[in-house]
Each structure stands twice: as C-alpha cells, then as structure tokens.
C-alpha positions as a LaTeX table, in Angstrom:
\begin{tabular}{lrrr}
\hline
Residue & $x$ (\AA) & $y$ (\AA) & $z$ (\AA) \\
\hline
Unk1 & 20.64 & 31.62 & 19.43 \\
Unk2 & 21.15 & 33.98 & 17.03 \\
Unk3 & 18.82 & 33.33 & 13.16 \\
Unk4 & 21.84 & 32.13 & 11.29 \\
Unk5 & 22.36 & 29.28 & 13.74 \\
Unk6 & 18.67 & 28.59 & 14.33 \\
Unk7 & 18.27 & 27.81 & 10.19 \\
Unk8 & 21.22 & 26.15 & 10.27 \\
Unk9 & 19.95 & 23.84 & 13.17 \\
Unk10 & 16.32 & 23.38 & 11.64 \\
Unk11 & 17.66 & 22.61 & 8.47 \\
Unk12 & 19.75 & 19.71 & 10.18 \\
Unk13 & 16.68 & 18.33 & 11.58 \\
Unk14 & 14.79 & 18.19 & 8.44 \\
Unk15 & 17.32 & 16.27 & 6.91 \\
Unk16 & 17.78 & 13.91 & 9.55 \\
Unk17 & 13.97 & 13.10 & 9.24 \\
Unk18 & 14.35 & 12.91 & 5.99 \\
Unk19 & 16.69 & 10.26 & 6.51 \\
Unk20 & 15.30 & 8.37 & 9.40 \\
Unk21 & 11.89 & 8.80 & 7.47 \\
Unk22 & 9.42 & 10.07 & 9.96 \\
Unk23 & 9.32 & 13.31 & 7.14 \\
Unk24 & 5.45 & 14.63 & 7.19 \\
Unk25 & 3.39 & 13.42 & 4.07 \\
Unk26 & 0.71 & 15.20 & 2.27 \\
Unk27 & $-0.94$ & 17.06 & 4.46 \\
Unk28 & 0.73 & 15.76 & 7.85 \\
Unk29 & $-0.17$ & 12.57 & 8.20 \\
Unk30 & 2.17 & 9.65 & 8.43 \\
Unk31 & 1.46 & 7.04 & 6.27 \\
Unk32 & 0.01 & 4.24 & 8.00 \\
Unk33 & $-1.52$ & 6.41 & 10.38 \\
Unk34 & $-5.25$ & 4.77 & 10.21 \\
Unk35 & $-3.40$ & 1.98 & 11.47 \\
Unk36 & $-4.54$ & 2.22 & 15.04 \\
Unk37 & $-7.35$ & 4.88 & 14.34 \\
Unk38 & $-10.51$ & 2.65 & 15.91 \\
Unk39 & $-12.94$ & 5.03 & 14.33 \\
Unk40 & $-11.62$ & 4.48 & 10.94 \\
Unk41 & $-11.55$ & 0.48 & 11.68 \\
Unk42 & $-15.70$ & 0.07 & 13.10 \\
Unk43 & $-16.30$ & 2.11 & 9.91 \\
Unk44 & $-14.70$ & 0.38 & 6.97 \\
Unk45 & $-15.56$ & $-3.55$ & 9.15 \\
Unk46 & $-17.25$ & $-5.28$ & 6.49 \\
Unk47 & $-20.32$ & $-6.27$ & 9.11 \\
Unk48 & $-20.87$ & $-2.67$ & 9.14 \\
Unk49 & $-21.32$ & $-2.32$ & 5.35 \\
Unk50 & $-24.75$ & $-0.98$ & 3.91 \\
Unk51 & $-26.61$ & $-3.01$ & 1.86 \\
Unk52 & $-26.07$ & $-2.06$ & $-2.04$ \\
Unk53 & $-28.78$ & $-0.83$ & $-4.24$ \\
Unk54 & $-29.97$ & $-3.58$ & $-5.72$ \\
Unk55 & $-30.94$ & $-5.41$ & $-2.25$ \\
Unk56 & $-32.71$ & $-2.83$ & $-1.23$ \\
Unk57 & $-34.25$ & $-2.30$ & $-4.61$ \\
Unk58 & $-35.80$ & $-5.97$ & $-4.71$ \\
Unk59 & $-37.19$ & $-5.74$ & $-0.79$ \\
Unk60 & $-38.97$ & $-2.48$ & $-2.19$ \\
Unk61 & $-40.27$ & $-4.39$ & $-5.01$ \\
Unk62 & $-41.18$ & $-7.71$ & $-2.27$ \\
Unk63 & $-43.15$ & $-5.12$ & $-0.03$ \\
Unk64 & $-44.98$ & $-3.46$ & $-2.96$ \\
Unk65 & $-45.89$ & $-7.17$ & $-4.37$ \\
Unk66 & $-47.59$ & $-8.52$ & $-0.77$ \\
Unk67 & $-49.06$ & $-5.03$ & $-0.66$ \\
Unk68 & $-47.06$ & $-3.88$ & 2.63 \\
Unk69 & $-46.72$ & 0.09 & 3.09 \\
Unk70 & $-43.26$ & 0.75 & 2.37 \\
Unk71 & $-42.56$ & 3.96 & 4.76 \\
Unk72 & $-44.19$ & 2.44 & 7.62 \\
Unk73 & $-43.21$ & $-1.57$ & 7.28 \\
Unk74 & $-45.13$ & $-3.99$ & 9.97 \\
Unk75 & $-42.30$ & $-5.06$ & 12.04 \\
Unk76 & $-42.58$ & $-7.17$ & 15.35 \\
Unk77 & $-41.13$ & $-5.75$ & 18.53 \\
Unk78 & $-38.08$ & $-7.02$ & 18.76 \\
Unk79 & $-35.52$ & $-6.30$ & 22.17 \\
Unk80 & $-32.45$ & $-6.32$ & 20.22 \\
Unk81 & $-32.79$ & $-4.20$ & 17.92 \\
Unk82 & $-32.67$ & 0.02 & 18.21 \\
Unk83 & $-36.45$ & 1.53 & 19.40 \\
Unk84 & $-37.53$ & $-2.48$ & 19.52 \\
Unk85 & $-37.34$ & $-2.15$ & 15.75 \\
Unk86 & $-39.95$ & 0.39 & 15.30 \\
Unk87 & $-38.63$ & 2.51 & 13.54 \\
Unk88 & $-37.30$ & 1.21 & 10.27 \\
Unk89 & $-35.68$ & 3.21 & 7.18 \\
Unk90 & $-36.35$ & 0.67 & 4.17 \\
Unk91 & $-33.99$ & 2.82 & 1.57 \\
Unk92 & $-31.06$ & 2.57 & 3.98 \\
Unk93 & $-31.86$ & $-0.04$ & 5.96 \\
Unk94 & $-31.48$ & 1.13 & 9.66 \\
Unk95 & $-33.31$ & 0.86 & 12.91 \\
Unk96 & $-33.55$ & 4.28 & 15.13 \\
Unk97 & $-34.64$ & 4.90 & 18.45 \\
Unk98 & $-37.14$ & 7.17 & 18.06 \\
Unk99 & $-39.41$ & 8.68 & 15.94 \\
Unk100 & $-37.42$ & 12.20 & 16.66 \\
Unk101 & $-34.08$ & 10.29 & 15.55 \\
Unk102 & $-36.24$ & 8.65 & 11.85 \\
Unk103 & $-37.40$ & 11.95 & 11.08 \\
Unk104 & $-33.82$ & 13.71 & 11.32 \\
Unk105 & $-32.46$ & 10.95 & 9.66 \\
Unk106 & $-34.89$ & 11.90 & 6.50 \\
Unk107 & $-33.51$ & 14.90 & 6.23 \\
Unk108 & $-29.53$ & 14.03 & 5.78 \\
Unk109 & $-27.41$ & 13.93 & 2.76 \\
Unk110 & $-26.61$ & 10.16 & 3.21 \\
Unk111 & $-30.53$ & 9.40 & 2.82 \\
Unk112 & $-31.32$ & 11.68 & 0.48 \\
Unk113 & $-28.76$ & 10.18 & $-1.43$ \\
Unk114 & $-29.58$ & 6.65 & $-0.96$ \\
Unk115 & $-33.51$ & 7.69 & $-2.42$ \\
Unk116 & $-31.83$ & 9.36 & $-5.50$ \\
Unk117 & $-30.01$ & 6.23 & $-6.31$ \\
Unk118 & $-33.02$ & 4.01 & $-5.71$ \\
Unk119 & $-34.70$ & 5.36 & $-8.49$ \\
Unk120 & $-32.63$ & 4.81 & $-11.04$ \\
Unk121 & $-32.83$ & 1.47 & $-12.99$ \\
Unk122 & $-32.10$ & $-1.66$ & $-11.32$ \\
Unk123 & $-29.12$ & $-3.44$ & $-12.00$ \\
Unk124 & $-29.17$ & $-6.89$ & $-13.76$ \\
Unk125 & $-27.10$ & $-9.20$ & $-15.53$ \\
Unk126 & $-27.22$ & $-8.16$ & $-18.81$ \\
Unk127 & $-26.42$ & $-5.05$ & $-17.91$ \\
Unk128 & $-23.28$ & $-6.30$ & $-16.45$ \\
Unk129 & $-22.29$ & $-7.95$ & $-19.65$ \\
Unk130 & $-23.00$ & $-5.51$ & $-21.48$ \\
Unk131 & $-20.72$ & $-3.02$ & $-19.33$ \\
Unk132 & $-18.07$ & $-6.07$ & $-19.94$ \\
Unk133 & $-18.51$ & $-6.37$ & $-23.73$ \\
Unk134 & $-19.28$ & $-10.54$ & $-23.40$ \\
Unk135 & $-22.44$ & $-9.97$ & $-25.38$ \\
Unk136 & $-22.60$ & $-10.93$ & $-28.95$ \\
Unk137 & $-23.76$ & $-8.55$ & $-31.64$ \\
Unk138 & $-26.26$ & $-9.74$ & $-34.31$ \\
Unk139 & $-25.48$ & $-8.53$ & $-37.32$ \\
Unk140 & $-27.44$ & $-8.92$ & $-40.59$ \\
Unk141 & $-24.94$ & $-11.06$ & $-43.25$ \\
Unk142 & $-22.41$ & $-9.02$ & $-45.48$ \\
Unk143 & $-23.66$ & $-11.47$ & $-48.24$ \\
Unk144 & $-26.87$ & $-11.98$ & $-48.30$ \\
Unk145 & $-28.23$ & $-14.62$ & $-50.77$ \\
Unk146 & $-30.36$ & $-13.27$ & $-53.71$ \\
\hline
\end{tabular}
C-alpha cells in the first residue's frame, strides 16, 4: 500500500471510532474502564477504609489516660488476626506479620504521613461550625446606653 492510501485508510478508521465511540480518552483509557478492574474495587470497598484522624486521635488519647505504652500496645494473641495481632501500628491502625514487616512499614510515606497528621489539632464540633459559618458573632451594641 502505497502512504497516500495508508493515511487515507487510517484516517477512515479514526472517524469510524469516532463515531461508534470506542475513540481513546485522556491518556488511553476508556471511560469506564475501572469497571471490572478488581484491584481498583478491594481498594476503594468501604470495609477496607482507614480509620480517619480523629478515631485514631481519641484511642491515642484512651491509651495515654489508662497509662498503656502507645508504640508497643498489650494486645492478646489472637488467631485471626495478621502475626496473632502482635504487631500493631496504633497511628494507622494495622496488624503485620512480623516484626521485619512493622519496622518497614515505619519507614513508608503512607505512615509517615498518617504521624504528621496526628499531630495537628483534633477536630471537634465547633470547629465544624465554625468552618460552616452557623456560629453566632457577639458583638458589643452599636448604641450603647449612657
């Protein structure tokens, strides 16, 4: 086939995806593609979701009250869980295997992270209202008596 008729003949393609609409999008991926992507699916499954900040902040605060360690939490052996529950992260909440797997797990982004944003203030619900403007201003009186 000679270059003429090859553009010619891609060109006629392209516009018949265009029509059917099967065109790439972005940067190649169909749209609706996570669809049947498993991966994607176990990740975003709510039952898999971390705990937020605030949880973890007030189990912190528990443990310090009733004067538990909080890096090394007393945890029963328990079969189900990873390493018999062992080995416990607090800030993100996990069970690992082994020792080996705790210690590497210290030294990620994802923890890291997670310890940054546990020390800044807790949220409440003031703090929420306040974000939402429902709280009321005191102001002193624009006529005051004299």
């Amino acid at each position: 086939i000679s270059h003429d008729k090859r553009r010619n003949y891609c060109l006629i393609a392209s516009k018949q995806q265009l029509k059917m609409g099967n065109a790439p999008t972005g940067k190649g991926r169909r749209k609706g593609s996570r669809a049947k992507n498993k991966q994607y699916k176990r990740t975003v499954w709510l039952c898999n979701r971390s705990k937020d900040r605030d949880e973890i902040q007030d189990k912190i605060e528990k443990m310090q009250e009733n004067g538990e360690d909080v890096q090394n939490p007393a945890i029963p052996f328990d079969d189900e869980l990873p390493g018999g529950g062992q080995f416990y992260c607090v800030e993100t909440d996990k069970h690992f295997i082994d020792a080996k797997a705790l210690a590497a797990h210290k030294k990620t982004r994802a923890y890291k992270k997670r310890c940054k944003e546990l020390k800044e203030e807790k949220y409440t619900q003031e703090s929420a209202e306040w974000a939402a403007g429902m709280t009321k201003e005191v102001l002193p009186p624009a006529h005051a008596k004299k």
